[in-house]
Amino acid sequence: NAGVMQNPRHLVRRRGQEARLRCSPMKGHSHVYWYRQLPEEGLKFMVYLQKENIIDESGMPKERFSAEFPKEGPSILRIQQVVRGDSAAYFCASFSPRGTGELFFGEGSRLTVL
Amino acid sequence: GQNIDQPTEMTATEGAIVQINCTYQTSGFNGLFWYQQHAGEAPTFLSYNVLDGLEEKGRFSSFLSRSKGYSYLLLKELQMKDSASYLCAVGSSGNTPLVFGKGTRLSVIA
């Protein structure tokens, strides 16, 4: 499967714990976006990364959230000390700068904070 | 800033035609995308318009007017499986991420 792979698909955490969401882009893609989607809401941009570089993190909360995309391995979105308001679906998307700008989405990681 | 508006919900009958509108205001423009998202699933790409006019792809067509900041997605011969949310998204320029509207939830009824 050469598509965007996200894991875990579902994650349950208690308030105060940490959540780590992983994303492997499509083969040949070195750019990833993370979006958050709340129920009945649209996709909200969080962060845009290239390998070893954060391009744009203007959509990411200043505290508790961080993202990385190392040279080797998947991109990781990390949420520390989770709160109930962090419960959402987190989608990763990758794209190729040589294309039309079309984003290819993973299946998402659904975080539930108890 | 950027603003994208589309209706929240629509209902249409199986076999009919439905048009989902999207209006946008952006500081730059390098394309408008439509995505389909079934409940609990990933958004999937439907269409891309960068020039004015109509792009047709099977039962789905998308139209763009850049001067009016307006697009629509046209779905013909509706099927029950077309019940989903349809997301309008606009690209500004360069590395700016796509900005998505809140989506239009379409219900196809018999």
Coordinates of C-alpha atoms in Angstrom, one line a residue:
Chain A
N1 CA 0.0 0.0 0.0
A2 CA 1.7 3.2 -1.2
G3 CA -0.8 5.5 0.4
V4 CA -0.5 7.8 3.4
M5 CA -0.3 5.6 6.5
Q6 CA -1.4 6.8 9.9
N7 CA -1.3 5.1 13.2
P8 CA -2.8 4.5 15.6
R9 CA -6.3 4.7 14.0
H10 CA -7.9 5.1 17.4
L11 CA -6.2 6.3 20.6
V12 CA -7.7 6.7 24.1
R13 CA -5.9 8.8 26.7
R14 CA -6.8 10.1 30.1
R15 CA -6.4 13.8 30.9
G16 CA -2.7 14.7 31.5
Q17 CA -1.3 11.8 29.4
E18 CA 0.6 12.2 26.2
A19 CA -0.6 11.3 22.7
R20 CA 1.7 10.5 19.8
L21 CA 0.3 10.2 16.3
R22 CA 2.4 8.9 13.5
C23 CA 2.2 9.5 9.7
S24 CA 4.2 8.0 6.9
P25 CA 3.6 9.9 3.6
M26 CA 3.1 8.5 0.2
K27 CA 6.2 7.0 -1.4
G28 CA 8.1 9.8 -3.0
H29 CA 6.5 12.6 -1.0
S30 CA 8.6 14.5 1.4
H31 CA 6.0 17.1 2.5
V32 CA 3.3 16.5 5.1
Y33 CA 0.5 18.5 6.6
W34 CA -1.4 17.8 9.8
Y35 CA -5.0 18.8 10.1
R36 CA -7.5 18.5 13.0
Q37 CA -11.1 17.9 12.5
L38 CA -13.7 18.2 15.2
P39 CA -17.2 16.6 14.9
E40 CA -19.3 18.6 12.4
E41 CA -16.4 20.9 11.6
G42 CA -14.1 21.4 8.7
L43 CA -10.4 20.5 8.6
K44 CA -8.3 23.0 10.4
F45 CA -4.6 23.3 9.4
M46 CA -2.1 22.7 12.1
V47 CA 1.4 22.3 10.8
Y48 CA 3.3 21.8 7.5
L49 CA 6.6 19.9 7.5
Q50 CA 9.2 18.9 5.2
K51 CA 11.9 16.3 6.1
E52 CA 13.8 17.8 9.0
N53 CA 12.1 21.1 8.7
I54 CA 9.0 22.9 9.9
I55 CA 7.7 25.0 7.1
D56 CA 4.6 26.5 8.8
E57 CA 3.3 25.9 12.3
S58 CA 0.9 28.8 12.4
G59 CA -2.1 26.6 13.1
M60 CA -0.6 24.7 16.0
P61 CA -1.4 25.7 19.6
K62 CA 1.7 27.2 21.2
E63 CA 1.6 24.9 24.2
R64 CA 1.5 21.2 24.5
F65 CA 1.6 20.5 20.8
S66 CA 4.7 19.7 18.7
A67 CA 5.5 18.1 15.4
E68 CA 8.5 16.6 13.7
F69 CA 9.4 14.9 10.5
P70 CA 12.9 13.3 10.9
K71 CA 15.1 12.3 8.1
E72 CA 14.3 8.7 8.7
G73 CA 10.9 7.5 9.9
P74 CA 7.4 8.9 10.1
S75 CA 6.2 12.3 11.0
I76 CA 5.0 12.6 14.5
L77 CA 2.4 14.8 16.1
R78 CA 2.8 14.9 19.8
I79 CA 0.3 16.3 22.3
Q80 CA 1.4 16.5 25.9
Q81 CA -0.9 16.7 28.9
V82 CA -4.0 16.1 26.9
V83 CA -7.3 17.7 27.8
R84 CA -10.8 16.8 26.7
G85 CA -10.8 19.5 24.1
D86 CA -8.0 17.7 22.2
S87 CA -10.5 14.9 21.3
A88 CA -10.7 15.0 17.6
A89 CA -9.7 13.3 14.4
Y90 CA -6.1 14.2 13.3
F91 CA -5.5 13.8 9.6
C92 CA -2.1 13.7 7.9
A93 CA -1.8 14.5 4.2
S94 CA 1.2 14.4 1.9
F95 CA 1.8 16.0 -1.5
S96 CA 4.3 16.5 -4.1
P97 CA 5.5 20.0 -5.0
R98 CA 5.7 18.9 -8.6
G99 CA 2.0 18.2 -8.7
T100 CA -1.1 20.3 -8.7
G101 CA -1.0 20.7 -4.9
E102 CA -3.5 17.9 -4.4
L103 CA -3.3 16.5 -0.9
F104 CA -3.4 12.8 -0.3
F105 CA -5.0 12.1 3.1
G106 CA -4.4 9.2 5.5
E107 CA -7.3 7.5 7.3
G108 CA -6.8 9.7 10.3
S109 CA -6.1 9.1 14.0
R110 CA -9.1 9.5 16.3
L111 CA -8.1 10.7 19.7
T112 CA -10.5 10.4 22.6
V113 CA -9.5 12.0 25.9
L114 CA -11.4 10.7 28.9
Chain B
G1 CA -7.2 36.3 5.7
Q2 CA -9.1 33.6 4.0
N3 CA -12.8 32.7 4.2
I4 CA -14.7 29.8 2.6
D5 CA -18.4 29.4 2.7
Q6 CA -20.6 26.5 1.7
P7 CA -24.0 25.3 2.8
T8 CA -24.0 23.1 5.9
E9 CA -26.5 20.5 4.7
M10 CA -28.3 19.5 1.5
T11 CA -30.7 16.7 0.7
A12 CA -31.4 15.3 -2.8
T13 CA -33.2 12.4 -4.3
E14 CA -31.6 9.4 -5.9
G15 CA -31.1 9.8 -9.6
A16 CA -31.4 13.6 -9.4
I17 CA -28.8 16.3 -9.9
V18 CA -27.4 18.5 -7.1
Q19 CA -25.2 21.5 -7.1
I20 CA -23.1 22.4 -4.1
N21 CA -21.8 26.0 -4.0
C22 CA -18.7 27.4 -2.5
T23 CA -17.6 31.1 -2.2
Y24 CA -14.2 32.1 -1.1
Q25 CA -12.1 35.2 -0.3
T26 CA -8.4 34.7 -0.3
S27 CA -5.3 36.9 -0.5
G28 CA -3.9 34.8 -3.3
F29 CA -5.2 32.0 -5.4
N30 CA -3.6 29.0 -7.0
G31 CA -6.4 26.5 -7.2
L32 CA -9.7 25.3 -5.8
F33 CA -10.2 21.7 -4.8
W34 CA -13.2 19.6 -4.0
Y35 CA -12.9 16.6 -1.7
Q36 CA -15.4 13.9 -0.7
Q37 CA -15.5 12.6 2.9
H38 CA -17.6 9.7 4.1
A39 CA -18.3 9.6 7.8
G40 CA -15.3 8.3 9.7
E41 CA -13.1 8.2 6.7
A42 CA -10.4 10.2 5.0
P43 CA -11.2 13.0 2.5
T44 CA -10.6 11.8 -1.0
F45 CA -9.8 14.1 -4.0
L46 CA -12.6 14.8 -6.5
S47 CA -11.5 17.8 -8.6
Y48 CA -9.2 20.7 -9.1
N49 CA -9.9 24.0 -10.9
V50 CA -7.3 26.7 -11.5
L51 CA -8.8 28.3 -14.6
D52 CA -12.3 29.6 -15.1
G53 CA -14.8 27.2 -16.5
L54 CA -16.1 23.7 -16.1
E55 CA -14.2 20.5 -15.5
E56 CA -16.1 17.3 -16.1
K57 CA -15.2 13.9 -14.7
G58 CA -17.9 11.3 -15.1
R59 CA -20.9 12.1 -12.9
F60 CA -19.0 14.9 -11.2
S61 CA -18.3 18.3 -12.6
S62 CA -16.7 21.4 -11.0
F63 CA -17.0 25.0 -12.0
L64 CA -14.8 28.0 -11.2
S65 CA -15.2 31.7 -11.6
R66 CA -12.1 33.5 -10.2
S67 CA -13.5 37.0 -10.6
K68 CA -16.6 36.1 -8.5
G69 CA -14.7 33.9 -6.0
Y70 CA -17.2 31.2 -6.7
S71 CA -17.2 27.5 -7.4
Y72 CA -19.7 24.7 -7.5
L73 CA -19.6 20.9 -7.6
L74 CA -22.3 19.3 -9.7
L75 CA -23.3 15.7 -9.0
K76 CA -25.4 13.9 -11.6
E77 CA -27.4 10.7 -11.4
L78 CA -27.1 10.7 -7.7
Q79 CA -26.6 7.4 -5.9
M80 CA -27.1 6.5 -2.3
K81 CA -23.3 6.1 -1.9
D82 CA -22.9 9.8 -2.7
S83 CA -24.2 10.6 0.7
A84 CA -21.1 12.2 2.3
S85 CA -19.6 15.6 3.2
Y86 CA -18.2 17.6 0.3
L87 CA -15.3 19.9 1.2
C88 CA -14.3 22.9 -0.8
A89 CA -10.6 23.9 -0.3
V90 CA -8.6 26.8 -1.7
G91 CA -4.9 27.1 -2.2
S92 CA -3.4 30.5 -1.9
S93 CA 0.2 30.4 -3.2
G94 CA 3.5 28.7 -2.7
N95 CA 3.7 26.7 0.4
T96 CA 0.5 28.0 2.0
P97 CA -1.6 25.1 3.1
L98 CA -5.0 24.4 1.6
V99 CA -7.8 26.1 3.6
F100 CA -10.9 24.0 3.9
G101 CA -14.5 25.1 4.2
K102 CA -16.6 23.3 6.9
G103 CA -18.1 21.0 4.3
T104 CA -21.6 20.4 3.0
R105 CA -23.2 17.2 4.3
L106 CA -25.2 15.7 1.4
S107 CA -27.9 13.2 2.1
V108 CA -29.3 11.2 -0.8
I109 CA -32.7 9.8 -0.2
A110 CA -34.7 7.2 -2.2

